[in-house]
Coordinates of C-alpha atoms and ligand atoms in Angstrom, one line a residue:
X1 CA 60.2 -56.4 -15.3
X2 CA 58.8 -56.1 -11.8
X3 CA 56.4 -53.4 -10.7
X4 CA 59.1 -51.7 -8.3
X5 CA 61.6 -51.8 -11.2
X6 CA 59.1 -50.0 -13.5
X7 CA 58.6 -47.6 -10.7
X8 CA 62.3 -46.8 -10.2
X9 CA 62.7 -45.8 -13.8
X10 CA 59.5 -43.5 -13.8
X11 CA 57.2 -45.8 -15.5
X12 CA 53.6 -46.3 -14.2
X13 CA 51.3 -49.1 -15.0
X14 CA 47.7 -49.8 -15.8
X15 CA 45.1 -51.3 -13.4
X16 CA 43.4 -54.3 -15.0
X17 CA 41.4 -56.9 -12.8
X18 CA 43.4 -55.8 -9.6
X19 CA 46.8 -56.2 -11.3
X20 CA 49.3 -53.6 -12.3
X21 CA 50.3 -54.2 -15.8
X22 CA 52.1 -52.7 -18.8
X23 CA 51.0 -52.8 -22.6
X24 CA 51.3 -56.1 -24.3
X25 CA 53.9 -54.4 -26.7
X26 CA 56.0 -53.3 -23.7
X27 CA 55.7 -49.8 -25.1
X28 CA 55.4 -46.6 -22.9
X29 CA 54.5 -43.1 -23.7
X30 CA 56.2 -40.1 -22.2
X31 CA 54.4 -37.5 -19.9
X32 CA 55.9 -34.0 -20.2
X33 CA 57.0 -31.9 -17.3
X34 CA 55.5 -28.7 -18.5
X35 CA 57.5 -26.4 -16.3
X36 CA 60.8 -27.6 -17.7
X37 CA 60.8 -28.0 -21.3
X38 CA 62.4 -31.3 -22.7
X39 CA 61.9 -33.2 -19.4
X40 CA 59.6 -36.0 -18.5
X41 CA 57.3 -36.4 -15.4
X42 CA 57.0 -40.1 -16.1
X43 CA 55.7 -42.7 -18.7
X44 CA 52.6 -44.8 -19.0
X45 CA 51.8 -47.9 -21.1
X46 CA 50.6 -47.5 -24.7
X47 CA 47.6 -49.6 -24.6
X48 CA 45.3 -50.5 -27.5
X49 CA 42.5 -53.0 -28.2
X50 CA 43.9 -56.1 -26.4
X51 CA 44.4 -54.4 -23.0
X52 CA 41.1 -52.7 -23.4
X53 CA 39.3 -56.1 -24.0
X54 CA 40.9 -57.4 -20.9
X55 CA 40.0 -54.4 -18.7
X56 CA 36.3 -54.5 -20.1
X57 CA 36.2 -58.3 -19.3
X58 CA 37.5 -57.8 -15.8
X59 CA 34.9 -55.2 -15.3
X60 CA 32.1 -57.4 -16.7
X61 CA 33.1 -60.2 -14.4
X62 CA 33.2 -57.9 -11.2
X63 CA 29.8 -56.2 -12.0
X64 CA 27.4 -58.9 -10.6
X65 CA 29.0 -59.0 -7.0
X66 CA 29.5 -55.2 -7.0
X67 CA 25.9 -54.6 -8.2
X68 CA 24.6 -56.8 -5.4
X69 CA 26.4 -55.2 -2.6
X70 CA 24.1 -53.0 -0.5
X71 CA 24.6 -49.5 -1.8
X72 CA 25.6 -48.2 1.8
X73 CA 28.6 -50.7 1.6
X74 CA 29.7 -49.3 -1.6
X75 CA 29.3 -45.8 -0.1
X76 CA 31.5 -46.8 2.8
X77 CA 34.2 -47.7 0.5
X78 CA 34.1 -44.3 -1.0
X79 CA 34.3 -42.6 2.5
X80 CA 37.4 -44.9 3.2
X81 CA 39.0 -43.5 0.1
X82 CA 38.3 -39.9 1.1
X83 CA 40.0 -40.4 4.4
X84 CA 43.0 -42.2 2.9
X85 CA 43.3 -39.4 0.2
X86 CA 43.2 -36.6 2.8
X87 CA 46.0 -38.3 4.6
X88 CA 48.3 -38.1 1.4
X89 CA 47.2 -34.5 0.1
X90 CA 50.8 -33.5 -0.3
X91 CA 52.0 -36.5 -2.2
X92 CA 49.2 -36.2 -4.7
X93 CA 49.5 -32.4 -5.0
X94 CA 53.4 -32.8 -5.7
X95 CA 52.8 -35.3 -8.6
X96 CA 49.8 -33.2 -9.9
X97 CA 52.1 -30.2 -10.0
X98 CA 54.9 -32.1 -11.9
X99 CA 52.6 -33.6 -14.6
X100 CA 50.2 -30.6 -15.1
X101 CA 52.3 -27.6 -14.3
X102 CA 49.7 -26.1 -12.0
X103 CA 50.9 -24.3 -9.0
X104 CA 51.1 -26.4 -5.9
X105 CA 49.9 -23.6 -3.6
X106 CA 47.0 -22.2 -5.4
X107 CA 45.7 -25.1 -7.4
X108 CA 47.0 -28.6 -6.9
X109 CA 46.3 -28.9 -3.1
X110 CA 43.0 -27.5 -3.6
X111 CA 42.3 -29.9 -6.3
X112 CA 43.3 -32.8 -4.1
X113 CA 41.0 -31.6 -1.3
X114 CA 38.2 -31.1 -3.7
X115 CA 38.7 -34.8 -4.8
X116 CA 38.5 -36.1 -1.3
X117 CA 35.4 -34.1 -0.9
X118 CA 34.0 -35.7 -3.9
X119 CA 34.5 -39.3 -2.5
X120 CA 32.9 -38.0 0.8
X121 CA 29.8 -36.6 -1.1
X122 CA 28.9 -39.5 -3.3
X123 CA 29.8 -42.0 -0.3
X124 CA 27.4 -40.1 1.8
X125 CA 24.5 -40.1 -0.8
X126 CA 24.7 -43.9 -1.6
X127 CA 21.6 -44.7 0.2
X128 CA 19.6 -42.2 -1.8
X129 CA 19.5 -44.4 -5.0
X130 CA 15.9 -45.0 -4.3
X131 CA 12.8 -45.5 -6.4
X132 CA 9.2 -44.6 -5.9
X133 CA 5.8 -46.3 -5.4
X134 CA 2.9 -45.4 -7.8
X135 CA -0.4 -45.4 -6.1
X136 CA -2.5 -47.5 -8.5
X137 CA -4.9 -48.9 -5.9
X138 CA -4.9 -51.3 -2.9
X139 CA -4.5 -54.5 -4.9
X140 CA -1.5 -53.2 -7.0
X141 CA 2.1 -52.6 -5.8
X142 CA 3.8 -50.7 -8.5
X143 CA 7.2 -49.4 -7.9
X144 CA 10.3 -48.3 -9.6
X145 CA 13.8 -49.0 -8.7
X146 CA 17.2 -47.6 -9.9
X147 CA 19.6 -50.1 -11.3
X148 CA 23.1 -49.7 -12.5
X149 CA 23.9 -49.9 -16.2
X150 CA 26.9 -52.4 -16.2
X151 CA 30.4 -51.4 -17.4
X152 CA 30.9 -47.8 -17.9
X153 CA 33.8 -46.2 -19.9
X154 CA 35.0 -43.0 -18.4
X155 CA 37.3 -40.8 -20.6
X156 CA 38.7 -37.8 -19.2
X157 CA 40.9 -34.8 -20.4
X158 CA 44.1 -33.6 -18.9
X159 CA 43.1 -30.2 -17.3
X160 CA 41.6 -31.8 -13.9
X161 CA 42.7 -35.3 -14.1
X162 CA 42.3 -35.8 -10.2
X163 CA 38.9 -34.4 -9.8
X164 CA 37.5 -35.6 -13.0
X165 CA 38.9 -39.1 -12.5
X166 CA 37.2 -39.2 -9.1
X167 CA 34.1 -38.0 -10.5
X168 CA 33.9 -40.7 -12.9
X169 CA 34.9 -43.2 -10.3
X170 CA 32.4 -42.1 -7.6
X171 CA 29.4 -41.6 -9.9
X172 CA 29.9 -44.9 -11.8
X173 CA 30.8 -47.0 -8.7
X174 CA 28.2 -45.8 -6.1
X175 CA 25.2 -46.9 -7.9
X176 CA 26.8 -50.3 -8.6
X177 CA 28.3 -50.0 -12.1
X178 CA 31.9 -51.0 -12.7
X179 CA 34.3 -48.7 -14.6
X180 CA 37.1 -48.6 -17.2
X181 CA 38.8 -45.2 -16.7
X182 CA 40.9 -43.7 -19.4
X183 CA 42.9 -40.7 -18.4
X184 CA 44.4 -38.4 -21.1
X185 CA 48.0 -39.5 -22.0
X186 CA 49.1 -35.8 -21.4
X187 CA 48.4 -36.1 -17.5
X188 CA 47.7 -39.5 -16.6
X189 CA 50.0 -40.1 -13.4
X190 CA 47.9 -38.5 -10.7
X191 CA 44.8 -40.5 -12.0
X192 CA 46.7 -43.6 -11.7
X193 CA 47.9 -42.9 -8.3
X194 CA 44.3 -42.4 -7.3
X195 CA 43.5 -45.7 -8.8
X196 CA 46.3 -47.2 -6.6
X197 CA 44.6 -45.7 -3.6
X198 CA 41.2 -46.8 -4.7
X199 CA 42.3 -50.4 -5.4
X200 CA 43.0 -50.8 -1.7
X201 CA 39.4 -50.5 -0.7
X202 CA 37.8 -52.0 -4.0
X203 CA 37.3 -55.7 -5.3
X204 CA 39.5 -56.5 -8.3
X205 CA 37.9 -55.6 -11.6
X206 CA 35.5 -53.1 -10.2
X207 CA 37.9 -50.2 -11.1
X208 CA 40.3 -50.5 -14.1
X209 CA 42.4 -48.1 -15.8
X210 CA 44.0 -48.0 -19.3
X211 CA 46.2 -45.5 -20.9
X212 CA 47.3 -44.5 -24.2
X213 CA 46.4 -42.5 -27.2
X214 CA 42.9 -41.3 -27.8
X215 CA 42.9 -42.8 -31.2
X216 CA 44.1 -46.1 -30.0
X217 CA 43.0 -47.0 -26.5
X218 CA 40.3 -44.4 -26.4
X219 CA 38.8 -45.6 -29.7
X220 CA 39.0 -49.2 -28.7
X221 CA 36.9 -48.4 -25.6
X222 CA 34.3 -46.6 -27.6
X223 CA 34.0 -49.4 -29.9
X224 CA 33.9 -52.2 -27.3
X225 CA 30.4 -53.9 -27.3
X226 CA 30.8 -54.7 -23.4
X227 CA 30.6 -51.0 -22.6
X228 CA 27.1 -50.1 -21.4
X229 CA 27.7 -46.2 -21.0
X230 CA 30.2 -43.8 -22.3
X231 CA 30.9 -40.8 -19.9
X232 CA 33.2 -38.3 -21.5
X233 CA 34.7 -35.1 -20.5
X234 CA 36.7 -33.3 -23.0
X235 CA 36.6 -31.2 -26.3
X236 CA 33.5 -30.7 -28.2
X237 CA 35.2 -32.1 -31.3
X238 CA 36.1 -35.5 -29.8
X239 CA 32.8 -35.3 -27.9
X240 CA 31.0 -35.6 -31.4
X241 CA 32.9 -38.9 -32.1
X242 CA 31.9 -40.2 -28.7
X243 CA 28.0 -39.5 -29.5
X244 CA 28.5 -41.3 -32.8
X245 CA 30.0 -44.3 -31.2
X246 CA 27.0 -44.4 -28.7
X247 CA 24.6 -44.0 -31.5
X248 CA 26.0 -47.1 -33.2
X249 CA 25.1 -49.3 -30.3
X250 CA 22.3 -47.2 -28.7
X251 CA 24.0 -46.8 -25.4
X252 CA 23.6 -43.9 -23.0
X253 CA 26.2 -41.1 -23.2
X254 CA 27.0 -38.1 -21.1
X255 CA 29.3 -35.4 -22.5
X256 CA 30.9 -32.6 -20.5
X257 CA 32.4 -30.6 -23.3
X258 CA 34.2 -27.2 -24.0
X259 CA 33.1 -23.7 -23.2
X260 CA 33.6 -20.1 -24.1
X261 CA 31.8 -18.5 -21.1
X262 CA 30.7 -14.9 -20.8
X263 CA 31.2 -12.6 -17.7
X264 CA 28.9 -9.6 -17.7
X265 CA 29.9 -6.7 -15.3
X266 CA 27.2 -4.0 -14.5
X267 CA 28.1 -0.5 -13.9
X268 CA 27.5 -0.8 -10.2
X269 CA 30.1 -3.4 -9.8
X270 CA 33.2 -1.2 -10.5
X271 CA 35.2 -2.4 -7.4
X272 CA 38.1 -4.6 -6.3
X273 CA 35.9 -7.4 -5.2
X274 CA 34.6 -7.8 -8.7
X275 CA 38.0 -7.4 -10.2
X276 CA 38.9 -10.5 -8.0
X277 CA 35.8 -12.3 -9.1
X278 CA 36.6 -11.7 -12.8
X279 CA 40.1 -13.0 -12.3
X280 CA 38.7 -16.1 -10.5
X281 CA 36.2 -16.7 -13.1
X282 CA 38.7 -16.6 -15.8
X283 CA 40.8 -19.2 -13.8
X284 CA 44.0 -17.3 -14.4
X285 CA 45.6 -19.4 -11.6
X286 CA 44.8 -22.5 -13.6
X287 CA 46.4 -20.8 -16.6
X288 CA 42.9 -20.4 -18.1
X289 CA 42.7 -24.2 -18.7
X290 CA 39.3 -24.7 -17.3
X291 CA 36.1 -25.5 -19.2
X292 CA 34.3 -23.1 -17.1
X293 CA 36.7 -20.2 -17.8
X294 CA 34.8 -16.9 -18.2
X295 CA 37.0 -16.0 -21.2
X296 CA 34.8 -13.3 -22.6
X297 CA 34.4 -10.2 -20.4
X298 CA 31.4 -7.8 -21.3
X299 CA 32.1 -4.6 -19.3
X300 CA 29.7 -1.7 -19.1
X301 CA 30.9 1.2 -21.1
X302 CA 30.6 3.7 -18.3
X303 CA 33.2 1.8 -16.2
X304 CA 35.2 0.1 -19.1
X305 CA 38.4 2.1 -18.6
X306 CA 38.4 2.3 -14.8
X307 CA 37.7 -1.4 -14.4
X308 CA 40.1 -2.5 -17.0
X309 CA 42.8 -0.5 -15.3
X310 CA 42.1 -2.1 -12.0
X311 CA 42.0 -5.6 -13.6
X312 CA 45.2 -5.1 -15.3
X313 CA 46.9 -3.7 -12.3
X314 CA 45.8 -6.8 -10.2
X315 CA 46.9 -9.2 -12.9
X316 CA 50.4 -7.4 -12.9
X317 CA 50.9 -8.7 -9.3
X318 CA 50.3 -12.4 -10.1
X319 CA 53.3 -14.4 -9.7
X320 CA 54.1 -16.8 -12.5
X321 CA 56.8 -19.5 -12.4
X322 CA 58.2 -22.5 -10.8
X323 CA 54.9 -24.3 -9.8
X324 CA 56.6 -25.9 -6.8
X325 CA 57.5 -22.5 -5.3
X326 CA 55.2 -21.8 -2.5
X327 CA 54.6 -18.2 -3.6
X328 CA 53.8 -18.9 -7.2
X329 CA 50.3 -18.3 -8.0
X330 CA 50.1 -19.3 -11.7
X331 CA 52.0 -22.2 -13.3
X332 CA 52.6 -23.5 -16.8
X333 CA 50.4 -24.6 -19.7
X334 CA 50.2 -28.4 -19.8
X335 CA 52.3 -29.3 -22.7
X336 CA 54.0 -28.1 -26.0
X337 CA 50.8 -28.7 -28.0
X338 CA 48.7 -26.7 -26.0
X339 CA 51.2 -23.9 -25.6
X340 CA 51.6 -23.7 -29.3
X341 CA 47.8 -23.5 -29.7
X342 CA 47.6 -20.8 -27.1
X343 CA 50.5 -18.7 -28.6
X344 CA 48.8 -19.3 -32.0
X345 CA 45.7 -17.6 -30.9
X346 CA 47.7 -14.8 -29.2
X347 CA 49.9 -14.2 -32.3
X348 CA 47.1 -14.2 -34.8
X349 CA 45.0 -11.7 -32.6
X350 CA 48.0 -9.3 -32.3
X351 CA 47.9 -8.9 -36.1
X352 CA 44.3 -8.1 -36.3
X353 CA 43.3 -4.3 -36.8
X354 CA 42.2 -2.7 -33.6
X355 CA 43.1 -5.5 -31.3
X356 CA 45.1 -4.4 -28.4
X357 CA 47.1 -6.4 -25.7
X358 CA 46.1 -4.6 -22.7
X359 CA 48.4 -7.0 -20.7
X360 CA 50.4 -10.0 -21.7
X361 CA 50.9 -11.1 -25.3
X362 CA 53.5 -13.6 -26.6
X363 CA 55.5 -15.2 -23.9
X364 CA 59.1 -14.3 -23.2
X365 CA 61.8 -16.0 -25.3
X366 CA 64.5 -15.6 -22.7
X367 CA 64.6 -15.8 -18.9
X368 CA 63.3 -18.3 -16.4
X369 CA 59.9 -18.2 -18.0
X370 CA 61.1 -19.4 -21.3
X371 CA 62.2 -22.8 -19.5
X372 CA 58.7 -23.9 -19.3
X373 CA 55.4 -23.5 -21.1
X374 CA 54.5 -20.3 -19.4
X375 CA 52.1 -17.9 -20.8
X376 CA 51.4 -14.5 -18.8
X377 CA 47.8 -13.4 -18.2
X378 CA 46.7 -11.7 -21.4
X379 CA 43.8 -9.4 -22.2
X380 CA 42.7 -8.3 -25.5
X381 CA 40.6 -5.2 -26.1
X382 CA 39.4 -3.9 -29.5
X383 CA 38.1 -7.3 -30.2
X384 CA 35.3 -8.2 -32.4
X385 CA 32.9 -10.9 -31.1
X386 CA 33.0 -12.6 -34.4
X387 CA 36.8 -13.3 -34.2
X388 CA 38.2 -16.6 -33.5
X389 CA 39.6 -15.3 -30.2
X390 CA 36.1 -14.5 -29.1
X391 CA 34.4 -17.4 -30.6
X392 CA 36.8 -20.4 -30.0
X393 CA 37.9 -22.0 -26.7
X394 CA 41.6 -21.0 -26.2
X395 CA 41.9 -23.0 -23.1
X396 CA 44.7 -20.7 -22.1
X397 CA 45.1 -17.4 -19.9
X398 CA 43.6 -15.3 -22.5
X399 CA 40.6 -13.0 -21.7
X400 CA 38.7 -10.8 -24.2
X401 CA 37.0 -7.7 -23.2
X402 CA 34.1 -6.0 -25.0
X403 CA 32.0 -2.8 -23.8
X404 CA 28.3 -2.7 -23.8
X405 CA 25.6 0.0 -23.0
X406 CA 22.4 -1.8 -23.1
X407 CA 21.6 -5.0 -21.0
X408 CA 19.9 -6.8 -24.2
X409 CA 23.0 -6.4 -26.1
X410 CA 25.1 -7.8 -23.4
X411 CA 22.9 -10.8 -23.1
X412 CA 22.8 -11.1 -26.9
X413 CA 26.5 -11.1 -27.3
X414 CA 27.0 -13.5 -24.5
X415 CA 24.6 -15.8 -25.9
X416 CA 26.1 -15.5 -29.4
X417 CA 28.2 -18.9 -29.3
X418 CA 27.6 -22.3 -30.0
X419 CA 28.9 -23.1 -26.4
X420 CA 26.7 -22.9 -23.1
X421 CA 28.7 -24.0 -20.2
X422 CA 29.0 -21.3 -17.6
X423 CA 28.3 -17.6 -17.1
X424 CA 29.3 -15.1 -14.4
X425 CA 27.2 -11.9 -13.7
X426 CA 28.4 -9.1 -11.3
X427 CA 26.0 -6.5 -10.0
X428 CA 24.8 -5.3 -6.6
X429 CA 21.1 -5.2 -8.1
X430 CA 20.3 -8.7 -7.3
X431 CA 17.0 -8.6 -9.5
X432 CA 19.1 -7.4 -12.5
X433 CA 21.5 -10.3 -11.7
X434 CA 18.7 -12.9 -11.5
X435 CA 17.0 -11.6 -14.7
X436 CA 20.4 -11.9 -16.5
X437 CA 21.2 -15.3 -15.0
X438 CA 17.9 -16.5 -16.4
X439 CA 18.5 -15.1 -19.8
X440 CA 22.1 -16.4 -20.4
X441 CA 22.1 -19.8 -22.2
X442 CA 24.4 -21.5 -19.8
X443 CA 24.1 -24.5 -17.6
X444 CA 26.3 -23.2 -14.8
X445 CA 25.7 -19.6 -13.6
X446 CA 27.1 -17.5 -10.7
X447 CA 26.1 -14.1 -9.6
X448 CA 28.6 -12.2 -7.8
X449 CA 31.4 -14.8 -7.6
X450 CA 33.7 -16.7 -9.9
X451 CA 34.2 -20.0 -8.1
X452 CA 34.3 -23.5 -9.4
X453 CA 31.8 -26.4 -9.1
X454 CA 31.0 -27.8 -5.7
X455 CA 30.0 -31.6 -5.5
X456 CA 26.3 -31.7 -5.0
X457 CA 25.7 -28.9 -7.7
X458 CA 24.2 -30.4 -10.9
X459 CA 26.6 -29.4 -13.5
X460 CA 26.7 -29.6 -17.3
X461 CA 26.4 -27.7 -20.4
X462 CA 23.8 -26.2 -22.8
X463 CA 24.2 -26.2 -26.5
X464 CA 27.4 -27.9 -27.7
X465 CA 29.0 -27.7 -24.2
X466 CA 27.4 -31.1 -23.5
X467 CA 24.5 -33.4 -22.7
X468 CA 23.5 -34.7 -19.3
X469 CA 24.3 -33.5 -15.9
X470 CA 27.1 -34.8 -13.4
X471 CA 28.6 -33.8 -10.1
X472 CA 25.4 -34.3 -8.0
X473 CA 23.0 -37.0 -6.7
X474 CA 20.5 -36.1 -9.4
X475 CA 23.2 -36.1 -12.0
X476 CA 24.5 -39.5 -10.7
X477 CA 20.9 -40.9 -10.9
X478 CA 20.2 -39.5 -14.3
X479 CA 23.5 -40.5 -15.8
X480 CA 24.7 -43.7 -14.2
X481 CA 21.4 -45.6 -13.3
X482 CA 18.4 -46.8 -15.3
X483 CA 14.9 -46.9 -13.9
X484 CA 12.9 -50.2 -13.8
X485 CA 9.1 -50.3 -13.2
X486 CA 7.7 -53.3 -11.5
X487 CA 4.0 -53.9 -10.9
X488 CA 2.6 -56.7 -8.7
X489 CA -1.0 -57.9 -8.8
X490 CA -1.6 -58.3 -5.0
X491 CA -5.2 -59.8 -5.8
X492 CA -3.7 -62.8 -7.7
Ligands
LIG1 P1 40.2 -34.0 -25.8 O1 38.8 -33.9 -26.1 O2 41.3 -33.9 -26.8 O3 40.4 -35.4 -25.1 C1 39.7 -35.9 -23.9 C2 39.9 -37.4 -23.8 O4 39.5 -38.0 -25.0 C3 41.4 -37.9 -23.8 O5 41.4 -38.9 -22.7 C4 41.7 -38.4 -25.1 O6 42.7 -39.3 -25.1 C5 40.5 -38.9 -25.4 N1 40.3 -39.1 -26.9 C6 40.7 -38.3 -28.0 N2 40.3 -38.8 -29.1 C7 39.5 -39.9 -28.7 C8 39.0 -40.9 -29.6 N3 38.8 -41.0 -30.9 N4 38.1 -41.9 -29.0 C9 38.1 -42.0 -27.5 N5 38.8 -41.1 -26.8 C10 39.5 -40.1 -27.4 O7 40.2 -33.0 -24.6 P2 41.6 -32.4 -23.8 O8 42.5 -31.6 -24.8 O9 42.2 -33.5 -23.1 O10 40.9 -31.3 -22.8 C11 40.6 -30.1 -23.1 C12 39.0 -30.1 -23.4 O11 38.2 -30.5 -22.4 C13 38.5 -28.6 -23.4 O12 37.7 -28.6 -24.6 C14 37.6 -28.5 -22.2 O13 36.6 -27.4 -22.2 C15 37.2 -29.8 -22.0 N6 36.8 -29.9 -20.6 C16 35.4 -30.0 -20.3 C17 35.0 -30.1 -19.0 C18 33.5 -30.1 -18.6 O14 33.2 -30.5 -17.6 N7 32.6 -29.6 -19.6 C19 35.9 -30.2 -18.0 C20 37.2 -30.3 -18.4 C21 37.7 -30.3 -19.6

């Protein structure tokens, strides 16, 4: 079947060695349209070991020439991709909305712009892949250089496939590695569209994309002896398997994993600006489907009722529904599985003594919202910091709230988790804010705002939220290059 025929029936293909191909078996896997239950956004090939083998071989073959190209030239390719992407924001945002259920106005366009910014940032720092000279004396020239690792496997989740796909592409390719990217089968279409755009500016084999199930296609990538580095973003559970696979062959691994991040609100921050900051940090407009979501709110007891009242009122005004509607602020949960998981947590918590859904709860069973995987913003008060709802990553629009009186207690409760990804602190007393920022065990902390990561900020988790840093020049150097030390005897 020709490529255009596949396209005409909603089937996307994989990029291997510059060619657009299906799986050997001819099988495709469906991608759900989460805003309309029972409909598809498209289909992608169900690849396994054979296709992964070919993709890794293509990346191996492309590696020497790509590695030897001046870094600035590789950077230029990224800058061209940034320009081309910016010219197509609307197309990308529409596909992104279709496959993820995110609202086009509040999320999809923004992530597309962030993605272009990522290509521009990493393209710009390409010439900073430098080494150092060690002053060992006038007769010795001792220097280090940064070299690429070889073929990188980039495995990404469904929740931000465009930004995270771009992150793996830029950070791997700019220092001279080649890449086999595996998007999640739950949301692979925009990542493939991005690969189509990138392929216009890259030699064949430098970027390859394979699609399929984690247990088949993903596992084949992990086990492939030609992979020199595993860069994984996803759940802590799968992250553990990734690390085991890396240990088998002693290859470097970076893990960007889950989170259950705290938000601490001090009594002097009882105002509408903080309410908005808390809503932003909880990522309600992404249906809470963000690793950095501040899903545990610790509110000072003296402002507890008032602040919670303001927060609830503000959330009541959030418009949920058709993600293509320009007035919609919050879209659908990505698929049935995730929807059922989120509903499971809500249903279980509703039955616990003392738990109170201040807003939200189980999703409506009738009306327009029942036609997709829509879950309203939900806040639980009366919870215990030991319950599943406060301990486990729900990855949905569910916030728990717990009062505190003493700062030490707030910090202790915030840190009482095996995760350590982000934290949000709100106070007008900047020294208190900074002391708390230093005390929280999280890799990404914000004081007095609830925004996301910006390219250039070194980002990664503490504890079981991950290993390694990405998103920045330092992260790229640390995670995607290796240092070689060379010494020359000039007196020879
Ligand atoms: P997931 O761990 O289930 O899947 C992530 C990727 O791993 C997918 O591509 C999947 O197909 C693949 N995979 C699954 N099993 C595999 C295996 N055995 N071998 C190789 N690959 C395999 O995560 P998800 O449900 O797609 O995404 C949600 C999770 O991602 C959340 O825990 C969230 O916190 C996390 N996340 C973390 C960050 C971060 O930067 N720290 C960013 C986004 C998402």
